[in-house]
Short mmCIF file of C-alpha atoms and ligand atoms in Angstrom, two decimals:
data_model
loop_
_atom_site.label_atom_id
_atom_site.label_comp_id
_atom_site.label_asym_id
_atom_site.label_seq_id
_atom_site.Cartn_x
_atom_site.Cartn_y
_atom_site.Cartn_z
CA UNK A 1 0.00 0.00 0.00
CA UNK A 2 2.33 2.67 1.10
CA UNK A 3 5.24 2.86 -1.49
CA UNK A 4 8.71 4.42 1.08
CA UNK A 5 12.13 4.29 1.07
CA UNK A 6 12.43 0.76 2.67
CA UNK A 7 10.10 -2.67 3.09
CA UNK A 8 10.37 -1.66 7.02
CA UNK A 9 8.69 1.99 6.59
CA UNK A 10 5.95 0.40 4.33
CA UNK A 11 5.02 -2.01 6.79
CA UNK A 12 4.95 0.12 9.70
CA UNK A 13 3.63 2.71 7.45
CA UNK A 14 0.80 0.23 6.54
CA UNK A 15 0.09 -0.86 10.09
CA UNK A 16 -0.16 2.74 11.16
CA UNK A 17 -2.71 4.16 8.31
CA UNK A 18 -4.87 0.98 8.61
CA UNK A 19 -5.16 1.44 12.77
CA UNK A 20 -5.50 5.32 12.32
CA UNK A 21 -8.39 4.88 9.53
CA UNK A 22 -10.24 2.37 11.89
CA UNK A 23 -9.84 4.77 14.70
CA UNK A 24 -10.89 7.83 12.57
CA UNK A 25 -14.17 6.32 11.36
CA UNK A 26 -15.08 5.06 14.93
CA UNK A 27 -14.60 8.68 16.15
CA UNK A 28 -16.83 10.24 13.67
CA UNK A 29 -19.44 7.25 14.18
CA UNK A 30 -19.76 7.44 17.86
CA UNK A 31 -19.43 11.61 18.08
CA UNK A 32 -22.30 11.57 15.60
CA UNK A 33 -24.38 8.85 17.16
CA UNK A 34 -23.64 10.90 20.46
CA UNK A 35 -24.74 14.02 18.94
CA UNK A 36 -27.62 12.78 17.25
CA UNK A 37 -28.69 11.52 20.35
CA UNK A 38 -28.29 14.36 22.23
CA UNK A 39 -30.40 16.71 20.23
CA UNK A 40 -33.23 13.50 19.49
CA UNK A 41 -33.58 12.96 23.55
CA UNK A 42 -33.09 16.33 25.17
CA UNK A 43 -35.18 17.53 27.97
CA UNK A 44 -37.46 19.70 25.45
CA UNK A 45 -37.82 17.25 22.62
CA UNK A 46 -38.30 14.34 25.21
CA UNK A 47 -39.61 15.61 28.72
CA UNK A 48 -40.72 11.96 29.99
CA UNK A 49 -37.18 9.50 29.83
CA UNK A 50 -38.71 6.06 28.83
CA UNK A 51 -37.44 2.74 30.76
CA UNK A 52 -34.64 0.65 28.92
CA UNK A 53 -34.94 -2.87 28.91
CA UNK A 54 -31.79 -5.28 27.63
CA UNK A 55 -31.15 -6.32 24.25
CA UNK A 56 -29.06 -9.43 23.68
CA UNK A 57 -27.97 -8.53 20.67
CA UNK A 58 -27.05 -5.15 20.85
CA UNK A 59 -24.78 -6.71 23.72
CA UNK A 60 -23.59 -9.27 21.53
CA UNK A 61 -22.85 -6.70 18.84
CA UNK A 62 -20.98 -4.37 20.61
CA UNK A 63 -18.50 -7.04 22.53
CA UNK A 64 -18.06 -9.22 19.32
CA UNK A 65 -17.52 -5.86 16.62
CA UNK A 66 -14.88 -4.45 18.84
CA UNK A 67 -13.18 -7.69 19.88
CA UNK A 68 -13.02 -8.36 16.47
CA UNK A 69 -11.37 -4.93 15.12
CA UNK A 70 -8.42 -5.26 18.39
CA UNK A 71 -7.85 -8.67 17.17
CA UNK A 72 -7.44 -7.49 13.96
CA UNK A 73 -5.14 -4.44 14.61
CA UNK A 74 -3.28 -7.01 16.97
CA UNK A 75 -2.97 -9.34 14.60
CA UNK A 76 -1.39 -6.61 11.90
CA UNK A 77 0.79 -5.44 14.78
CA UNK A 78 2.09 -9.31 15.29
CA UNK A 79 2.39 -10.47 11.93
CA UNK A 80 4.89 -6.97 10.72
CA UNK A 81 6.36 -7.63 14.22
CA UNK A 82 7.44 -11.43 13.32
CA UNK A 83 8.35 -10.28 9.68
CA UNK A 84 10.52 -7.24 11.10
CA UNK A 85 12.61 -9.71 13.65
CA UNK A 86 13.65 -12.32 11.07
CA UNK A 87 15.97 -11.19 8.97
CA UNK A 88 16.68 -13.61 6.18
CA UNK A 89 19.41 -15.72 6.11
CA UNK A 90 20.69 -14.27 2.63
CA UNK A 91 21.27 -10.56 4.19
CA UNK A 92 24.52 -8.89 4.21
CA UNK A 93 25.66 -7.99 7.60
CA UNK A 94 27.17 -5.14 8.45
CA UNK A 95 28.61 -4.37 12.42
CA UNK A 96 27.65 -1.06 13.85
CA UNK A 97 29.57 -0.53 17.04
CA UNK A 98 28.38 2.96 18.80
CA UNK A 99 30.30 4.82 21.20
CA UNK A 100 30.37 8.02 23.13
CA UNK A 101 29.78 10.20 20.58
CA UNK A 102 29.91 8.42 16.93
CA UNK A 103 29.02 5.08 15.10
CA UNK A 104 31.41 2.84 13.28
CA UNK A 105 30.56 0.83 10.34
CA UNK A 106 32.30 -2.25 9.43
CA UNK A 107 31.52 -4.78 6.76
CA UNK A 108 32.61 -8.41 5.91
CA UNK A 109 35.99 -6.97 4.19
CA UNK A 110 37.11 -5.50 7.00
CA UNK A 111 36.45 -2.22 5.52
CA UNK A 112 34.83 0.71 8.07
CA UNK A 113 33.07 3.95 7.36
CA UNK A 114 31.19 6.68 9.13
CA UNK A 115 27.93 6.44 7.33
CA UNK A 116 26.26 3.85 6.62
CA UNK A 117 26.16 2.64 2.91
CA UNK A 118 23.93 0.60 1.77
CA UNK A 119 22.69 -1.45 -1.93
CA UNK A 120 19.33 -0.65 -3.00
CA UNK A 121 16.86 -3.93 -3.24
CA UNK A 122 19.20 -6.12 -0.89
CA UNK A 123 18.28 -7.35 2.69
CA UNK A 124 20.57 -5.89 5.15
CA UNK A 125 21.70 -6.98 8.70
CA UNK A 126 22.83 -4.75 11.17
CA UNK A 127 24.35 -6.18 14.16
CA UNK A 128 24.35 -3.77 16.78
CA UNK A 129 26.95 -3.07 20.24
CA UNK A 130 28.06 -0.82 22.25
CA UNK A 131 31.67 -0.03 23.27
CA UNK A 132 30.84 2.50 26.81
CA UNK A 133 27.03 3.19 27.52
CA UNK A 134 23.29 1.95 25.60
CA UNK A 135 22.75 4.50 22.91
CA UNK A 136 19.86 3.87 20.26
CA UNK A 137 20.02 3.47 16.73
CA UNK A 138 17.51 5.36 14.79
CA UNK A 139 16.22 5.99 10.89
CA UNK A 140 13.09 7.98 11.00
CA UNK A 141 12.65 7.32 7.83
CA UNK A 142 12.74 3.67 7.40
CA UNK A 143 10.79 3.49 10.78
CA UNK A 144 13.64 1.14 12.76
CA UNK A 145 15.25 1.83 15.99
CA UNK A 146 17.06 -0.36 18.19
CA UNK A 147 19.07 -0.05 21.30
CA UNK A 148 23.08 -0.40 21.19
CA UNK A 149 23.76 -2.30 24.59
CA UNK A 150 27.57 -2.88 26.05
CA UNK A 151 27.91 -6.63 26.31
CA UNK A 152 25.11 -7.74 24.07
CA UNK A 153 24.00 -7.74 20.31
CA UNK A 154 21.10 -6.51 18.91
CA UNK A 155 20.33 -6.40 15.10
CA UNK A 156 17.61 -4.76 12.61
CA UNK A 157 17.03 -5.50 9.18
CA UNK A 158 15.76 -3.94 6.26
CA UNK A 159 15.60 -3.70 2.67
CA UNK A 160 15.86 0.22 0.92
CA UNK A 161 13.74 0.65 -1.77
CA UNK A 162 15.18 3.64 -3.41
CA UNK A 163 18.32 5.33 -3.69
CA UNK A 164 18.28 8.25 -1.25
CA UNK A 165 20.44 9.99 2.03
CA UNK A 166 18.43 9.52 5.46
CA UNK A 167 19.32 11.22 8.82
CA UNK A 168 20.44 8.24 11.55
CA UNK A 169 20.12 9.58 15.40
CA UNK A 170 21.08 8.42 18.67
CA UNK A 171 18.03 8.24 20.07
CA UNK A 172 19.03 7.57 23.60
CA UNK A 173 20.32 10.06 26.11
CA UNK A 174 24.21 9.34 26.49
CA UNK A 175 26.01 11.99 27.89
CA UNK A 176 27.26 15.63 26.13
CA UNK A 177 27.69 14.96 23.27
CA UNK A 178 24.40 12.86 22.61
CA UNK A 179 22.87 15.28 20.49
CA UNK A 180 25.67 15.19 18.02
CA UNK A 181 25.32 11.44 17.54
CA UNK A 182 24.60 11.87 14.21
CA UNK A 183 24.99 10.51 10.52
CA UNK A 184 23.80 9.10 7.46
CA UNK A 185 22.22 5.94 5.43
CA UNK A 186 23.34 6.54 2.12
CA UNK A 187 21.27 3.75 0.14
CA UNK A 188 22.93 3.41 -3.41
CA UNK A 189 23.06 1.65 -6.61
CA UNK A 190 24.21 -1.65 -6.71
CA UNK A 191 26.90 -0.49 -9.08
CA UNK A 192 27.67 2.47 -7.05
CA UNK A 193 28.17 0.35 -3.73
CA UNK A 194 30.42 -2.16 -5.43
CA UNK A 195 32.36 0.40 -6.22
CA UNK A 196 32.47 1.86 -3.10
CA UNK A 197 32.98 -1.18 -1.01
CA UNK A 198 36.07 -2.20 -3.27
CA UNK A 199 38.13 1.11 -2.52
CA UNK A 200 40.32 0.11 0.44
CA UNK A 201 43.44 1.59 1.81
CA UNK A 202 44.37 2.78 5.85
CA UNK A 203 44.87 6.39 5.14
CA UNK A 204 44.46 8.80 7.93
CA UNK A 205 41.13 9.98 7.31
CA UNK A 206 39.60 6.89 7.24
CA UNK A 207 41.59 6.00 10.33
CA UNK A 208 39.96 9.05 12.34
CA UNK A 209 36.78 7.71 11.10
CA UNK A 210 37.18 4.34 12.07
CA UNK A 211 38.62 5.00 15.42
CA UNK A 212 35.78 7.34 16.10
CA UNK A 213 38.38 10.76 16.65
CA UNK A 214 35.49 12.47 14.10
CA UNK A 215 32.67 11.75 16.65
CA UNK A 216 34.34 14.71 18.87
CA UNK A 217 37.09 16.53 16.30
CA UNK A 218 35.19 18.05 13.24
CA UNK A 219 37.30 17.91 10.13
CA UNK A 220 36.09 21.14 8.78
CA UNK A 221 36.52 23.52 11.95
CA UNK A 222 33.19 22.74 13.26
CA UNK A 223 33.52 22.87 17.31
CA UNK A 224 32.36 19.39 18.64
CA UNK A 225 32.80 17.91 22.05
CA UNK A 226 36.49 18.49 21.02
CA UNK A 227 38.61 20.91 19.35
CA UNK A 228 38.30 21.08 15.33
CA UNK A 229 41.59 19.45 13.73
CA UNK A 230 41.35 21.50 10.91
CA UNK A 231 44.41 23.66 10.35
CA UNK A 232 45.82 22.09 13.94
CA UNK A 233 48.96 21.39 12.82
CA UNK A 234 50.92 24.48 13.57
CA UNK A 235 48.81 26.23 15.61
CA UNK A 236 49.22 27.98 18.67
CA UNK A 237 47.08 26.62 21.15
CA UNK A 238 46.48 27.03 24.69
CA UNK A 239 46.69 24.17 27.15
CA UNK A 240 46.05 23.39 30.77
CA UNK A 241 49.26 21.14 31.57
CA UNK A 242 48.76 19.47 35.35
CA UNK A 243 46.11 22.60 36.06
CA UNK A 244 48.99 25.11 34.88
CA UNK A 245 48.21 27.14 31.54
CA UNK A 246 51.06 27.06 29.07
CA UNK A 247 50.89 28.08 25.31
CA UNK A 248 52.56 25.60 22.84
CA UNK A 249 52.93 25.14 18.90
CA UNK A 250 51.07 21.78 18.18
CA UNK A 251 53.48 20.37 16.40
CA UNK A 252 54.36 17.03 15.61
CA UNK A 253 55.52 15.65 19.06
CA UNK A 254 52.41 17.72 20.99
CA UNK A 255 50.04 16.00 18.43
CA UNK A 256 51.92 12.31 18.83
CA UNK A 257 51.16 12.90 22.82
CA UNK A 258 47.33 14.45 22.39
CA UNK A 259 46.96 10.68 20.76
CA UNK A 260 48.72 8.65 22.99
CA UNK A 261 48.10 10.73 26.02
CA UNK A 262 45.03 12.76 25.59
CA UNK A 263 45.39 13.92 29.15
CA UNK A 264 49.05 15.30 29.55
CA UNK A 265 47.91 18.73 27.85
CA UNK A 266 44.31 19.43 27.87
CA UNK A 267 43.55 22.50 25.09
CA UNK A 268 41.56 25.34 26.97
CA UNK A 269 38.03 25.54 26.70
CA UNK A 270 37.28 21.92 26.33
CA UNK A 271 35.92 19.42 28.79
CA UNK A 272 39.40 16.76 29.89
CA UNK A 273 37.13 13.61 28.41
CA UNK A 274 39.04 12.11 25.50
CA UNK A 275 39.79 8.53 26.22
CA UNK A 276 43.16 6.61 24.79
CA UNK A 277 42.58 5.32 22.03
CA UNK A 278 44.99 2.59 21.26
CA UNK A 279 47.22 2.65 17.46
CA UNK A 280 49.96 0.70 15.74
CA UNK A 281 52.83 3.39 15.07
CA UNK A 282 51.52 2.99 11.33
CA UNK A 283 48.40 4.28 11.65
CA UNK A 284 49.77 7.16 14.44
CA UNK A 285 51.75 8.15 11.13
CA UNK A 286 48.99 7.98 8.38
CA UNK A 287 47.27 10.24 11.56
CA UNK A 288 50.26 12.67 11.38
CA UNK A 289 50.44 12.57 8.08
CA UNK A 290 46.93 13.62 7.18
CA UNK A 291 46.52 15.96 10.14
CA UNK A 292 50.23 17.62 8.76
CA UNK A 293 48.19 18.45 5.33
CA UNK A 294 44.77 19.18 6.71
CA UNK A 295 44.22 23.10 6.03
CU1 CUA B 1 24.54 7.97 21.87
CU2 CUA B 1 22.80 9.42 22.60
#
């Protein structure tokens, strides 16, 4: 019936219309019967009330009629319910591993992104975890959320239906930086994914993705929970060292120990919350690298 972006929005979609039409036309029957009623049996137009005696089957039609219609919106509820926990077995799964404040996306190569891409027309698995606190994952617009959970895996499914960009949210309070626990579906073709999903290579901005640095550093000199690293390599900045302010260049070695030990010298103005995050020497130097020519 309803035609959305994905088979999960059309059958909550359809569940939704079908209870809200039943509900509509039972308020306009019973407010009109009501009303009807009202003006048929007032006082003026009826001075003498007459005595009511029991009908069986008006009884009988007004328990059967309505048990009938909750068993029926129940039964619509169950059945998209049943449909929207199995995923099948063919689906291709992809990880999603939330933390405090970003989401990580990893598929069966091994590679990762920061937004979710997707095929069009192919059922998709998301297993869901959480590395610190329970966060929820949420498309509006395919109608799916589930909660992220430390120690446990959930999962969603869902086909898309059209190629398209959709908002994701964390939809569960999680500390500051919860309503900047965004990003995106991006639902393409299949031709366009393949392509996408071939392209491999650690360099440093994927790295920051992966290791969820961009959850809290904007790349474009947005301020997040964290200082932007746009331009940062250079810079003056001003730091809290052991409580004492000091102004430093960031330069290579300030930037090596920012990574390795986020809470040596704490840049003024910003909240002393990054965790360590651990990396091979390799990828500490695709890091520098990339940071060293991000203007
Ligand atoms: Cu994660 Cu709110």
């Amino acid at each position: 019936m309803f035609l959305g972006p994905s088979n999960t929005a059309d059958k909550v979609q359809d569940a939704f219309l079908i209870t809200v039409i039943a509900c509509v036309i039972l308020l306009v029957l019973v407010t009109g019967v009501m009303v009807f009623f009202l003006m048929r049996y007032s006082r003026k137009r009826h001075p003498v009330p007459e005595e009511v005696h029991e009908s069986v089957a008006l009884e009988i039609a007004w328990t059967v009629i309505p048990t009938v219609l909750v068993l029926a919106m129940f039964y619509l509820g169950w059945a998209d319910f049943a449909y929207l926990r199995n995923p099948p077995p063919n689906a291709m799964t992809i990880e999603v591993t939330a933390r405090q404040w970003s989401w990580t996306f990893q598929y069966d190569n091994g590679k990762k992104s920061e937004d979710l891409r997707v095929p069009v027309g192919e059922p998709v698995k998301l297993v869901l975890s959480s590395e610190d606190v329970i966060h929820g994952f949420y498309i509006p617009a395919y109608r799916i959320k589930e909660d992220t959970v430390p120690g446990l895996k959930t999962y969603l499914w869902f086909v898309a239906n059209e190629e398209g960009t959709y908002d994701i949210f964390c939809s569960e309070y999680c500390g500051t930086g919860h309503s900047r626990m965004l990003t995106r579906l991006v639902s393409m073709s299949r031709a366009d994914f393949e392509q996408w999903y071939g392209e491999t290579g650690a360099d440093g901005s994927a790295l920051l993705v992966a290791k969820g640095c961009t959850g809290c550093h904007s790349l474009d000199g947005t301020r997040k929970v964290g200082p932007s690293l746009k331009g940062v390599f250079g810079r003056k900045v001003a730091v809290l060292t052991n409580g004492a302010e000091r102004t430093i260049i960031a330069d290579e070695d300030y930037l090596k120990r920012s990574i390795l030990h986020p809470e040596a010298d704490v840049v003024k103005g910003y909240p002393p919350l990054m965790p360590v995050i651990p990396v091979t020497p390799e990828e500490l130097g695709a890091i520098l690298d990339y940071l060293r020519a991000l203007r």
